[in-house]
Amino acid sequence: RRASYLRGHTVQDPQDQRPEFDENSHDPETVFTVSRYTSARNAERFYRVMALITGTMLMILTLEMIYKYIITPLMGGDPSTALLIGNFNLGAAIAISHGWCYVVYLVASWWLTSSMKWSLRRMLVLALAGVVPVMSFIWERKVHHEVEKRLDEAVVIAPAD
C-alpha cells in the first residue's frame, strides 16, 4: 500500500484505494498506464474512422477507374475527357482526395501501432490494407475486435505519487 512518512514512521494513507500491484506478476503486453490506455482507445477510434473513410474513397477511386478506362473506351469515348465537368476534372479530384485520406489513415495506423506496441510488420499490414480495395473494411473489423479484447483485459496502473 501507498504510505506517507511521518516522523520516521510509515503510516497507511486511508484515502488510497489502489490495490497492491506486482509488476513482475503480469505480462508487460497487458499492462497499460492510464495515459497509454487512453491513447490506445483514442487511436483505435481514430483508426476506425479513417479506415472506413479511406476504404470508401478507395472504392470510389476503383469505380472511377473502371468507368474511365474500361466502360468509356467500350462506349467509344476518350478516357482523358471521361470525367471532365467543364474545367473540373472529377477523376483527379477523387484521386487526390483518396491520397490525402490515405496519408491521414497512415498517421492513424502509426498511432494505433505505437499505442498498442505492435511490430513494424503489423504496421505494414495496416498500411497495405489502405491500398487494396475492401481490405481496409476487413482489417478494421479485425483490429477493432482485437484492440477491444486486449484493452478490456488490460491491467491499467496509475503512476505512483
GROMACS .gro file of N, CA and C in nm:
model
  483
    1ARG      N    1   0.083  -0.120   0.000
    1ARG     CA    2   0.000   0.000   0.000
    1ARG      C    3   0.086   0.125   0.000
    2ARG      N    4   0.026   0.231  -0.053
    2ARG     CA    5   0.096   0.358  -0.054
    2ARG      C    6   0.102   0.410   0.090
    3ALA      N    7   0.210   0.466   0.123
    3ALA     CA    8   0.227   0.511   0.262
    3ALA      C    9   0.283   0.652   0.262
    4SER      N   10   0.251   0.724   0.366
    4SER     CA   11   0.313   0.854   0.385
    4SER      C   12   0.407   0.840   0.505
    5TYR      N   13   0.508   0.921   0.507
    5TYR     CA   14   0.609   0.911   0.611
    5TYR      C   15   0.593   1.028   0.708
    6LEU      N   16   0.576   0.995   0.835
    6LEU     CA   17   0.555   1.096   0.938
    6LEU      C   18   0.652   1.067   1.052
    7ARG      N   19   0.749   1.154   1.072
    7ARG     CA   20   0.850   1.143   1.177
    7ARG      C   21   0.916   1.005   1.181
    8GLY      N   22   0.952   0.953   1.062
    8GLY     CA   23   1.024   0.827   1.057
    8GLY      C   24   0.937   0.703   1.062
    9HIS      N   25   0.805   0.718   1.081
    9HIS     CA   26   0.715   0.603   1.088
    9HIS      C   27   0.633   0.595   0.958
   10THR      N   28   0.607   0.474   0.914
   10THR     CA   29   0.523   0.454   0.796
   10THR      C   30   0.379   0.451   0.840
   11VAL      N   31   0.296   0.537   0.779
   11VAL     CA   32   0.154   0.545   0.811
   11VAL      C   33   0.074   0.515   0.685
   12GLN      N   34  -0.022   0.424   0.695
   12GLN     CA   35  -0.105   0.390   0.579
   12GLN      C   36  -0.197   0.508   0.547
   13ASP      N   37  -0.205   0.543   0.417
   13ASP     CA   38  -0.293   0.652   0.373
   13ASP      C   39  -0.434   0.596   0.358
   14PRO      N   40  -0.530   0.640   0.441
   14PRO     CA   41  -0.665   0.584   0.435
   14PRO      C   42  -0.740   0.621   0.307
   15GLN      N   43  -0.697   0.725   0.236
   15GLN     CA   44  -0.763   0.769   0.112
   15GLN      C   45  -0.720   0.687  -0.010
   16ASP      N   46  -0.611   0.612   0.002
   16ASP     CA   47  -0.558   0.537  -0.111
   16ASP      C   48  -0.631   0.404  -0.125
   17GLN      N   49  -0.712   0.392  -0.230
   17GLN     CA   50  -0.791   0.272  -0.252
   17GLN      C   51  -0.731   0.180  -0.360
   18ARG      N   52  -0.612   0.215  -0.409
   18ARG     CA   53  -0.550   0.134  -0.514
   18ARG      C   54  -0.502   0.002  -0.458
   19PRO      N   55  -0.525  -0.108  -0.531
   19PRO     CA   56  -0.476  -0.238  -0.484
   19PRO      C   57  -0.325  -0.248  -0.502
   20GLU      N   58  -0.266  -0.343  -0.432
   20GLU     CA   59  -0.124  -0.369  -0.450
   20GLU      C   60  -0.101  -0.418  -0.592
   21PHE      N   61   0.011  -0.383  -0.649
   21PHE     CA   62   0.042  -0.425  -0.785
   21PHE      C   63   0.185  -0.473  -0.792
   22ASP      N   64   0.201  -0.597  -0.836
   22ASP     CA   65   0.334  -0.654  -0.855
   22ASP      C   66   0.361  -0.657  -1.005
   23GLU      N   67   0.453  -0.572  -1.052
   23GLU     CA   68   0.482  -0.561  -1.195
   23GLU      C   69   0.534  -0.691  -1.254
   24ASN      N   70   0.596  -0.775  -1.174
   24ASN     CA   71   0.654  -0.900  -1.224
   24ASN      C   72   0.550  -1.010  -1.243
   25SER      N   73   0.431  -0.992  -1.188
   25SER     CA   74   0.330  -1.098  -1.197
   25SER      C   75   0.241  -1.084  -1.321
   26HIS      N   76   0.259  -0.978  -1.400
   26HIS     CA   77   0.175  -0.955  -1.518
   26HIS      C   78   0.260  -0.951  -1.644
   27ASP      N   79   0.200  -0.994  -1.753
   27ASP     CA   80   0.264  -0.986  -1.884
   27ASP      C   81   0.276  -0.838  -1.921
   28PRO      N   82   0.395  -0.791  -1.958
   28PRO     CA   83   0.413  -0.649  -1.993
   28PRO      C   84   0.322  -0.603  -2.106
   29GLU      N   85   0.277  -0.695  -2.191
   29GLU     CA   86   0.187  -0.660  -2.301
   29GLU      C   87   0.049  -0.620  -2.251
   30THR      N   88   0.011  -0.667  -2.132
   30THR     CA   89  -0.123  -0.639  -2.081
   30THR      C   90  -0.125  -0.524  -1.981
   31VAL      N   91  -0.010  -0.471  -1.947
   31VAL     CA   92  -0.003  -0.361  -1.850
   31VAL      C   93   0.001  -0.228  -1.924
   32PHE      N   94  -0.096  -0.143  -1.895
   32PHE     CA   95  -0.106  -0.012  -1.957
   32PHE      C   96  -0.106   0.095  -1.849
   33THR      N   97  -0.036   0.204  -1.873
   33THR     CA   98  -0.053   0.319  -1.786
   33THR      C   99  -0.184   0.385  -1.827
   34VAL      N  100  -0.235   0.473  -1.743
   34VAL     CA  101  -0.361   0.540  -1.774
   34VAL      C  102  -0.348   0.618  -1.905
   35SER      N  103  -0.237   0.688  -1.924
   35SER     CA  104  -0.221   0.768  -2.046
   35SER      C  105  -0.208   0.680  -2.170
   36ARG      N  106  -0.137   0.567  -2.159
   36ARG     CA  107  -0.125   0.476  -2.274
   36ARG      C  108  -0.259   0.411  -2.306
   37TYR      N  109  -0.334   0.374  -2.204
   37TYR     CA  110  -0.465   0.315  -2.223
   37TYR      C  111  -0.558   0.412  -2.294
   38THR      N  112  -0.560   0.536  -2.247
   38THR     CA  113  -0.643   0.640  -2.309
   38THR      C  114  -0.600   0.666  -2.452
   39SER      N  115  -0.470   0.672  -2.474
   39SER     CA  116  -0.418   0.693  -2.608
   39SER      C  117  -0.457   0.578  -2.702
   40ALA      N  118  -0.449   0.455  -2.652
   40ALA     CA  119  -0.486   0.339  -2.734
   40ALA      C  120  -0.634   0.342  -2.770
   41ARG      N  121  -0.719   0.377  -2.674
   41ARG     CA  122  -0.864   0.388  -2.701
   41ARG      C  123  -0.890   0.494  -2.809
   42ASN      N  124  -0.829   0.611  -2.793
   42ASN     CA  125  -0.849   0.718  -2.890
   42ASN      C  126  -0.791   0.683  -3.026
   43ALA      N  127  -0.675   0.619  -3.027
   43ALA     CA  128  -0.612   0.578  -3.153
   43ALA      C  129  -0.700   0.476  -3.226
   44GLU      N  130  -0.761   0.385  -3.151
   44GLU     CA  131  -0.847   0.285  -3.213
   44GLU      C  132  -0.970   0.349  -3.275
   45ARG      N  133  -1.028   0.446  -3.207
   45ARG     CA  134  -1.145   0.518  -3.264
   45ARG      C  135  -1.106   0.593  -3.391
   46PHE      N  136  -0.995   0.663  -3.384
   46PHE     CA  137  -0.947   0.740  -3.499
   46PHE      C  138  -0.914   0.646  -3.615
   47TYR      N  139  -0.850   0.533  -3.586
   47TYR     CA  140  -0.818   0.435  -3.690
   47TYR      C  141  -0.945   0.384  -3.755
   48ARG      N  142  -1.046   0.352  -3.677
   48ARG     CA  143  -1.172   0.300  -3.734
   48ARG      C  144  -1.233   0.400  -3.830
   49VAL      N  145  -1.240   0.525  -3.790
   49VAL     CA  146  -1.299   0.628  -3.876
   49VAL      C  147  -1.219   0.641  -4.004
   50MET      N  148  -1.086   0.649  -3.992
   50MET     CA  149  -1.002   0.667  -4.111
   50MET      C  150  -1.002   0.543  -4.200
   51ALA      N  151  -1.013   0.424  -4.142
   51ALA     CA  152  -1.020   0.302  -4.223
   51ALA      C  153  -1.147   0.302  -4.307
   52LEU      N  154  -1.257   0.344  -4.248
   52LEU     CA  155  -1.383   0.348  -4.321
   52LEU      C  156  -1.382   0.456  -4.429
   53ILE      N  157  -1.330   0.573  -4.396
   53ILE     CA  158  -1.322   0.681  -4.495
   53ILE      C  159  -1.228   0.642  -4.609
   54THR      N  160  -1.110   0.591  -4.575
   54THR     CA  161  -1.012   0.553  -4.677
   54THR      C  162  -1.066   0.439  -4.764
   55GLY      N  163  -1.130   0.341  -4.704
   55GLY     CA  164  -1.188   0.231  -4.781
   55GLY      C  165  -1.297   0.279  -4.875
   56THR      N  166  -1.379   0.371  -4.827
   56THR     CA  167  -1.484   0.427  -4.913
   56THR      C  168  -1.424   0.505  -5.028
   57MET      N  169  -1.324   0.588  -4.998
   57MET     CA  170  -1.258   0.665  -5.106
   57MET      C  171  -1.189   0.572  -5.206
   58LEU      N  172  -1.131   0.463  -5.158
   58LEU     CA  173  -1.066   0.368  -5.248
   58LEU      C  174  -1.169   0.299  -5.337
   59MET      N  175  -1.285   0.267  -5.282
   59MET     CA  176  -1.391   0.207  -5.364
   59MET      C  177  -1.439   0.305  -5.471
   60ILE      N  178  -1.453   0.432  -5.434
   60ILE     CA  179  -1.493   0.534  -5.532
   60ILE      C  180  -1.386   0.548  -5.639
   61LEU      N  181  -1.260   0.550  -5.598
   61LEU     CA  182  -1.149   0.559  -5.695
   61LEU      C  183  -1.148   0.438  -5.788
   62THR      N  184  -1.172   0.320  -5.734
   62THR     CA  185  -1.175   0.199  -5.817
   62THR      C  186  -1.289   0.206  -5.919
   63LEU      N  187  -1.407   0.247  -5.875
   63LEU     CA  188  -1.520   0.262  -5.967
   63LEU      C  189  -1.490   0.368  -6.074
   64GLU      N  190  -1.425   0.477  -6.031
   64GLU     CA  191  -1.389   0.583  -6.126
   64GLU      C  192  -1.294   0.530  -6.232
   65MET      N  193  -1.196   0.449  -6.192
   65MET     CA  194  -1.101   0.394  -6.290
   65MET      C  195  -1.167   0.292  -6.382
   66ILE      N  196  -1.256   0.211  -6.328
   66ILE     CA  197  -1.329   0.116  -6.412
   66ILE      C  198  -1.411   0.191  -6.518
   67TYR      N  199  -1.481   0.294  -6.473
   67TYR     CA  200  -1.560   0.375  -6.567
   67TYR      C  201  -1.470   0.442  -6.671
   68LYS      N  202  -1.363   0.504  -6.623
   68LYS     CA  203  -1.277   0.583  -6.712
   68LYS      C  204  -1.200   0.497  -6.812
   69TYR      N  205  -1.143   0.384  -6.766
   69TYR     CA  206  -1.054   0.307  -6.851
   69TYR      C  207  -1.115   0.182  -6.914
   70ILE      N  208  -1.235   0.140  -6.870
   70ILE     CA  209  -1.298   0.022  -6.929
   70ILE      C  210  -1.430   0.059  -6.998
   71ILE      N  211  -1.520   0.120  -6.923
   71ILE     CA  212  -1.653   0.149  -6.978
   71ILE      C  213  -1.648   0.258  -7.086
   72THR      N  214  -1.578   0.367  -7.058
   72THR     CA  215  -1.571   0.477  -7.155
   72THR      C  216  -1.513   0.432  -7.289
   73PRO      N  217  -1.398   0.359  -7.294
   73PRO     CA  218  -1.348   0.312  -7.424
   73PRO      C  219  -1.443   0.214  -7.494
   74LEU      N  220  -1.513   0.130  -7.416
   74LEU     CA  221  -1.608   0.037  -7.477
   74LEU      C  222  -1.724   0.112  -7.543
   75MET      N  223  -1.757   0.227  -7.489
   75MET     CA  224  -1.864   0.308  -7.546
   75MET      C  225  -1.812   0.403  -7.654
   76GLY      N  226  -1.682   0.393  -7.685
   76GLY     CA  227  -1.624   0.476  -7.791
   76GLY      C  228  -1.582   0.614  -7.744
   77GLY      N  229  -1.572   0.634  -7.613
   77GLY     CA  230  -1.533   0.765  -7.561
   77GLY      C  231  -1.383   0.775  -7.535
   78ASP      N  232  -1.340   0.893  -7.501
   78ASP     CA  233  -1.200   0.920  -7.471
   78ASP      C  234  -1.180   0.922  -7.319
   79PRO      N  235  -1.095   0.834  -7.264
   79PRO     CA  236  -1.073   0.830  -7.119
   79PRO      C  237  -1.021   0.962  -7.062
   80SER      N  238  -0.947   1.040  -7.140
   80SER     CA  239  -0.891   1.164  -7.087
   80SER      C  240  -0.999   1.271  -7.063
   81THR      N  241  -1.114   1.256  -7.128
   81THR     CA  242  -1.222   1.354  -7.108
   81THR      C  243  -1.344   1.292  -7.040
   82ALA      N  244  -1.332   1.167  -6.995
   82ALA     CA  245  -1.446   1.093  -6.942
   82ALA      C  246  -1.510   1.159  -6.820
   83LEU      N  247  -1.429   1.214  -6.732
   83LEU     CA  248  -1.483   1.270  -6.608
   83LEU      C  249  -1.459   1.421  -6.597
   84LEU      N  250  -1.453   1.487  -6.710
   84LEU     CA  251  -1.441   1.633  -6.710
   84LEU      C  252  -1.580   1.694  -6.703
   85ILE      N  253  -1.596   1.783  -6.608
   85ILE     CA  254  -1.721   1.857  -6.595
   85ILE      C  255  -1.684   2.003  -6.611
   86GLY      N  256  -1.696   2.053  -6.732
   86GLY     CA  257  -1.645   2.187  -6.763
   86GLY      C  258  -1.493   2.181  -6.756
   87ASN      N  259  -1.436   2.265  -6.672
   87ASN     CA  260  -1.291   2.263  -6.649
   87ASN      C  261  -1.253   2.181  -6.526
   88PHE      N  262  -1.351   2.123  -6.461
   88PHE     CA  263  -1.327   2.046  -6.338
   88PHE      C  264  -1.304   1.899  -6.372
   89ASN      N  265  -1.190   1.845  -6.327
   89ASN     CA  266  -1.156   1.704  -6.352
   89ASN      C  267  -1.194   1.622  -6.230
   90LEU      N  268  -1.309   1.556  -6.236
   90LEU     CA  269  -1.360   1.478  -6.124
   90LEU      C  270  -1.267   1.361  -6.091
   91GLY      N  271  -1.209   1.299  -6.192
   91GLY     CA  272  -1.116   1.188  -6.170
   91GLY      C  273  -0.996   1.229  -6.087
   92ALA      N  274  -0.938   1.344  -6.119
   92ALA     CA  275  -0.823   1.394  -6.043
   92ALA      C  276  -0.865   1.429  -5.900
   93ALA      N  277  -0.983   1.487  -5.884
   93ALA     CA  278  -1.032   1.524  -5.750
   93ALA      C  279  -1.049   1.400  -5.664
   94ILE      N  280  -1.102   1.293  -5.721
   94ILE     CA  281  -1.121   1.168  -5.647
   94ILE      C  282  -0.984   1.110  -5.608
   95ALA      N  283  -0.891   1.108  -5.701
   95ALA     CA  284  -0.757   1.052  -5.674
   95ALA      C  285  -0.685   1.133  -5.566
   96ILE      N  286  -0.692   1.264  -5.573
   96ILE     CA  287  -0.626   1.350  -5.474
   96ILE      C  288  -0.691   1.332  -5.337
   97SER      N  289  -0.823   1.326  -5.334
   97SER     CA  290  -0.895   1.308  -5.207
   97SER      C  291  -0.856   1.176  -5.142
   98HIS      N  292  -0.853   1.070  -5.222
   98HIS     CA  293  -0.812   0.941  -5.166
   98HIS      C  294  -0.668   0.947  -5.116
   99GLY      N  295  -0.581   1.012  -5.189
   99GLY     CA  296  -0.441   1.023  -5.148
   99GLY      C  297  -0.424   1.089  -5.013
  100TRP      N  298  -0.495   1.199  -4.992
  100TRP     CA  299  -0.485   1.268  -4.863
  100TRP      C  300  -0.552   1.189  -4.751
  101CYS      N  301  -0.662   1.124  -4.782
  101CYS     CA  302  -0.725   1.037  -4.681
  101CYS      C  303  -0.630   0.924  -4.642
  102TYR      N  304  -0.559   0.871  -4.740
  102TYR     CA  305  -0.465   0.763  -4.713
  102TYR      C  306  -0.350   0.811  -4.624
  103VAL      N  307  -0.302   0.932  -4.646
  103VAL     CA  308  -0.196   0.987  -4.561
  103VAL      C  309  -0.244   0.996  -4.416
  104VAL      N  310  -0.366   1.044  -4.395
  104VAL     CA  311  -0.421   1.053  -4.259
  104VAL      C  312  -0.444   0.913  -4.203
  105TYR      N  313  -0.485   0.819  -4.287
  105TYR     CA  314  -0.500   0.679  -4.247
  105TYR      C  315  -0.367   0.621  -4.198
  106LEU      N  316  -0.258   0.655  -4.268
  106LEU     CA  317  -0.125   0.609  -4.224
  106LEU      C  318  -0.090   0.665  -4.087
  107VAL      N  319  -0.124   0.791  -4.063
  107VAL     CA  320  -0.100   0.851  -3.931
  107VAL      C  321  -0.181   0.776  -3.825
  108ALA      N  322  -0.307   0.747  -3.856
  108ALA     CA  323  -0.392   0.673  -3.763
  108ALA      C  324  -0.336   0.533  -3.737
  109SER      N  325  -0.287   0.467  -3.841
  109SER     CA  326  -0.228   0.334  -3.825
  109SER      C  327  -0.103   0.339  -3.739
  110TRP      N  328  -0.020   0.440  -3.762
  110TRP     CA  329   0.102   0.455  -3.682
  110TRP      C  330   0.067   0.480  -3.535
  111TRP      N  331  -0.030   0.568  -3.510
  111TRP     CA  332  -0.070   0.599  -3.372
  111TRP      C  333  -0.120   0.473  -3.302
  112LEU      N  334  -0.205   0.396  -3.371
  112LEU     CA  335  -0.257   0.274  -3.311
  112LEU      C  336  -0.146   0.172  -3.287
  113THR      N  337  -0.059   0.157  -3.386
  113THR     CA  338   0.052   0.062  -3.374
  113THR      C  339   0.142   0.097  -3.257
  114SER      N  340   0.175   0.224  -3.243
  114SER     CA  341   0.264   0.264  -3.133
  114SER      C  342   0.194   0.256  -2.998
  115SER      N  343   0.064   0.288  -2.993
  115SER     CA  344  -0.010   0.279  -2.866
  115SER      C  345  -0.024   0.135  -2.819
  116MET      N  346  -0.043   0.044  -2.913
  116MET     CA  347  -0.060  -0.097  -2.878
  116MET      C  348   0.074  -0.171  -2.871
  117LYS      N  349   0.181  -0.103  -2.906
  117LYS     CA  350   0.316  -0.163  -2.909
  117LYS      C  351   0.322  -0.284  -3.002
  118TRP      N  352   0.266  -0.266  -3.121
  118TRP     CA  353   0.271  -0.370  -3.222
  118TRP      C  354   0.399  -0.358  -3.302
  119SER      N  355   0.429  -0.460  -3.379
  119SER     CA  356   0.552  -0.466  -3.457
  119SER      C  357   0.541  -0.382  -3.585
  120LEU      N  358   0.658  -0.359  -3.646
  120LEU     CA  359   0.663  -0.288  -3.773
  120LEU      C  360   0.589  -0.368  -3.881
  121ARG      N  361   0.597  -0.498  -3.873
  121ARG     CA  362   0.526  -0.584  -3.968
  121ARG      C  363   0.376  -0.558  -3.962
  122ARG      N  364   0.323  -0.545  -3.842
  122ARG     CA  365   0.180  -0.517  -3.825
  122ARG      C  366   0.144  -0.381  -3.884
  123MET      N  367   0.233  -0.284  -3.865
  123MET     CA  368   0.211  -0.151  -3.922
  123MET      C  369   0.206  -0.159  -4.075
  124LEU      N  370   0.295  -0.237  -4.134
  124LEU     CA  371   0.297  -0.251  -4.280
  124LEU      C  372   0.170  -0.318  -4.332
  125VAL      N  373   0.120  -0.416  -4.258
  125VAL     CA  374  -0.005  -0.482  -4.297
  125VAL      C  375  -0.120  -0.382  -4.294
  126LEU      N  376  -0.126  -0.301  -4.189
  126LEU     CA  377  -0.230  -0.198  -4.182
  126LEU      C  378  -0.216  -0.098  -4.296
  127ALA      N  379  -0.093  -0.060  -4.327
  127ALA     CA  380  -0.069   0.036  -4.436
  127ALA      C  381  -0.115  -0.023  -4.570
  128LEU      N  382  -0.085  -0.149  -4.594
  128LEU     CA  383  -0.126  -0.213  -4.719
  128LEU      C  384  -0.278  -0.230  -4.729
  129ALA      N  385  -0.344  -0.244  -4.615
  129ALA     CA  386  -0.489  -0.258  -4.616
  129ALA      C  387  -0.558  -0.133  -4.671
  130GLY      N  388  -0.490  -0.021  -4.669
  130GLY     CA  389  -0.548   0.103  -4.722
  130GLY      C  390  -0.534   0.120  -4.871
  131VAL      N  391  -0.462   0.029  -4.939
  131VAL     CA  392  -0.444   0.041  -5.084
  131VAL      C  393  -0.505  -0.076  -5.161
  132VAL      N  394  -0.555  -0.177  -5.091
  132VAL     CA  395  -0.621  -0.290  -5.157
  132VAL      C  396  -0.771  -0.273  -5.135
  133PRO      N  397  -0.848  -0.263  -5.242
  133PRO     CA  398  -0.993  -0.244  -5.225
  133PRO      C  399  -1.055  -0.346  -5.132
  134VAL      N  400  -1.139  -0.301  -5.044
  134VAL     CA  401  -1.216  -0.377  -4.945
  134VAL      C  402  -1.132  -0.422  -4.824
  135MET      N  403  -1.000  -0.429  -4.835
  135MET     CA  404  -0.918  -0.478  -4.723
  135MET      C  405  -0.925  -0.388  -4.600
  136SER      N  406  -0.939  -0.257  -4.619
  136SER     CA  407  -0.945  -0.171  -4.501
  136SER      C  408  -1.070  -0.200  -4.419
  137PHE      N  409  -1.179  -0.239  -4.484
  137PHE     CA  410  -1.301  -0.275  -4.411
  137PHE      C  411  -1.280  -0.404  -4.333
  138ILE      N  412  -1.215  -0.502  -4.396
  138ILE     CA  413  -1.189  -0.631  -4.330
  138ILE      C  414  -1.095  -0.613  -4.212
  139TRP      N  415  -0.986  -0.541  -4.233
  139TRP     CA  416  -0.889  -0.521  -4.125
  139TRP      C  417  -0.943  -0.432  -4.014
  140GLU      N  418  -1.029  -0.337  -4.051
  140GLU     CA  419  -1.089  -0.251  -3.947
  140GLU      C  420  -1.166  -0.336  -3.847
  141ARG      N  421  -1.246  -0.430  -3.895
  141ARG     CA  422  -1.323  -0.517  -3.806
  141ARG      C  423  -1.230  -0.604  -3.721
  142LYS      N  424  -1.129  -0.661  -3.786
  142LYS     CA  425  -1.037  -0.749  -3.715
  142LYS      C  426  -0.960  -0.672  -3.608
  143VAL      N  427  -0.907  -0.556  -3.644
  143VAL     CA  428  -0.830  -0.474  -3.549
  143VAL      C  429  -0.919  -0.426  -3.436
  144HIS      N  430  -1.041  -0.383  -3.468
  144HIS     CA  431  -1.133  -0.335  -3.365
  144HIS      C  432  -1.158  -0.443  -3.259
  145HIS      N  433  -1.188  -0.565  -3.304
  145HIS     CA  434  -1.214  -0.673  -3.208
  145HIS      C  435  -1.090  -0.706  -3.126
  146GLU      N  436  -0.974  -0.707  -3.190
  146GLU     CA  437  -0.851  -0.739  -3.119
  146GLU      C  438  -0.816  -0.632  -3.015
  147VAL      N  439  -0.827  -0.505  -3.054
  147VAL     CA  440  -0.795  -0.396  -2.962
  147VAL      C  441  -0.895  -0.394  -2.846
  148GLU      N  442  -1.023  -0.408  -2.876
  148GLU     CA  443  -1.124  -0.410  -2.770
  148GLU      C  444  -1.097  -0.522  -2.670
  149LYS      N  445  -1.066  -0.640  -2.721
  149LYS     CA  446  -1.039  -0.754  -2.632
  149LYS      C  447  -0.916  -0.726  -2.546
  150ARG      N  448  -0.811  -0.677  -2.609
  150ARG     CA  449  -0.687  -0.652  -2.535
  150ARG      C  450  -0.704  -0.541  -2.432
  151LEU      N  451  -0.775  -0.436  -2.467
  151LEU     CA  452  -0.795  -0.327  -2.371
  151LEU      C  453  -0.892  -0.366  -2.259
  152ASP      N  454  -0.990  -0.451  -2.290
  152ASP     CA  455  -1.080  -0.498  -2.185
  152ASP      C  456  -1.007  -0.587  -2.084
  153GLU      N  457  -0.904  -0.658  -2.130
  153GLU     CA  458  -0.826  -0.746  -2.042
  153GLU      C  459  -0.707  -0.674  -1.979
  154ALA      N  460  -0.686  -0.549  -2.016
  154ALA     CA  461  -0.567  -0.477  -1.972
  154ALA      C  462  -0.568  -0.449  -1.822
  155VAL      N  463  -0.448  -0.446  -1.767
  155VAL     CA  464  -0.427  -0.403  -1.630
  155VAL      C  465  -0.380  -0.258  -1.642
  156VAL      N  466  -0.464  -0.165  -1.592
  156VAL     CA  467  -0.433  -0.024  -1.603
  156VAL      C  468  -0.379   0.024  -1.469
  157ILE      N  469  -0.261   0.081  -1.474
  157ILE     CA  470  -0.198   0.128  -1.350
  157ILE      C  471  -0.184   0.280  -1.354
  158ALA      N  472  -0.203   0.339  -1.239
  158ALA     CA  473  -0.183   0.483  -1.226
  158ALA      C  474  -0.040   0.509  -1.185
  159PRO      N  475   0.016   0.620  -1.227
  159PRO     CA  476   0.153   0.649  -1.186
  159PRO      C  477   0.163   0.666  -1.035
  160ALA      N  478   0.277   0.631  -0.981
  160ALA     CA  479   0.299   0.646  -0.837
  160ALA      C  480   0.305   0.793  -0.801
  161ASP      N  481   0.266   0.821  -0.680
  161ASP     CA  482   0.266   0.962  -0.633
  161ASP      C  483   0.405   1.019  -0.624
   0.00000   0.00000   0.00000
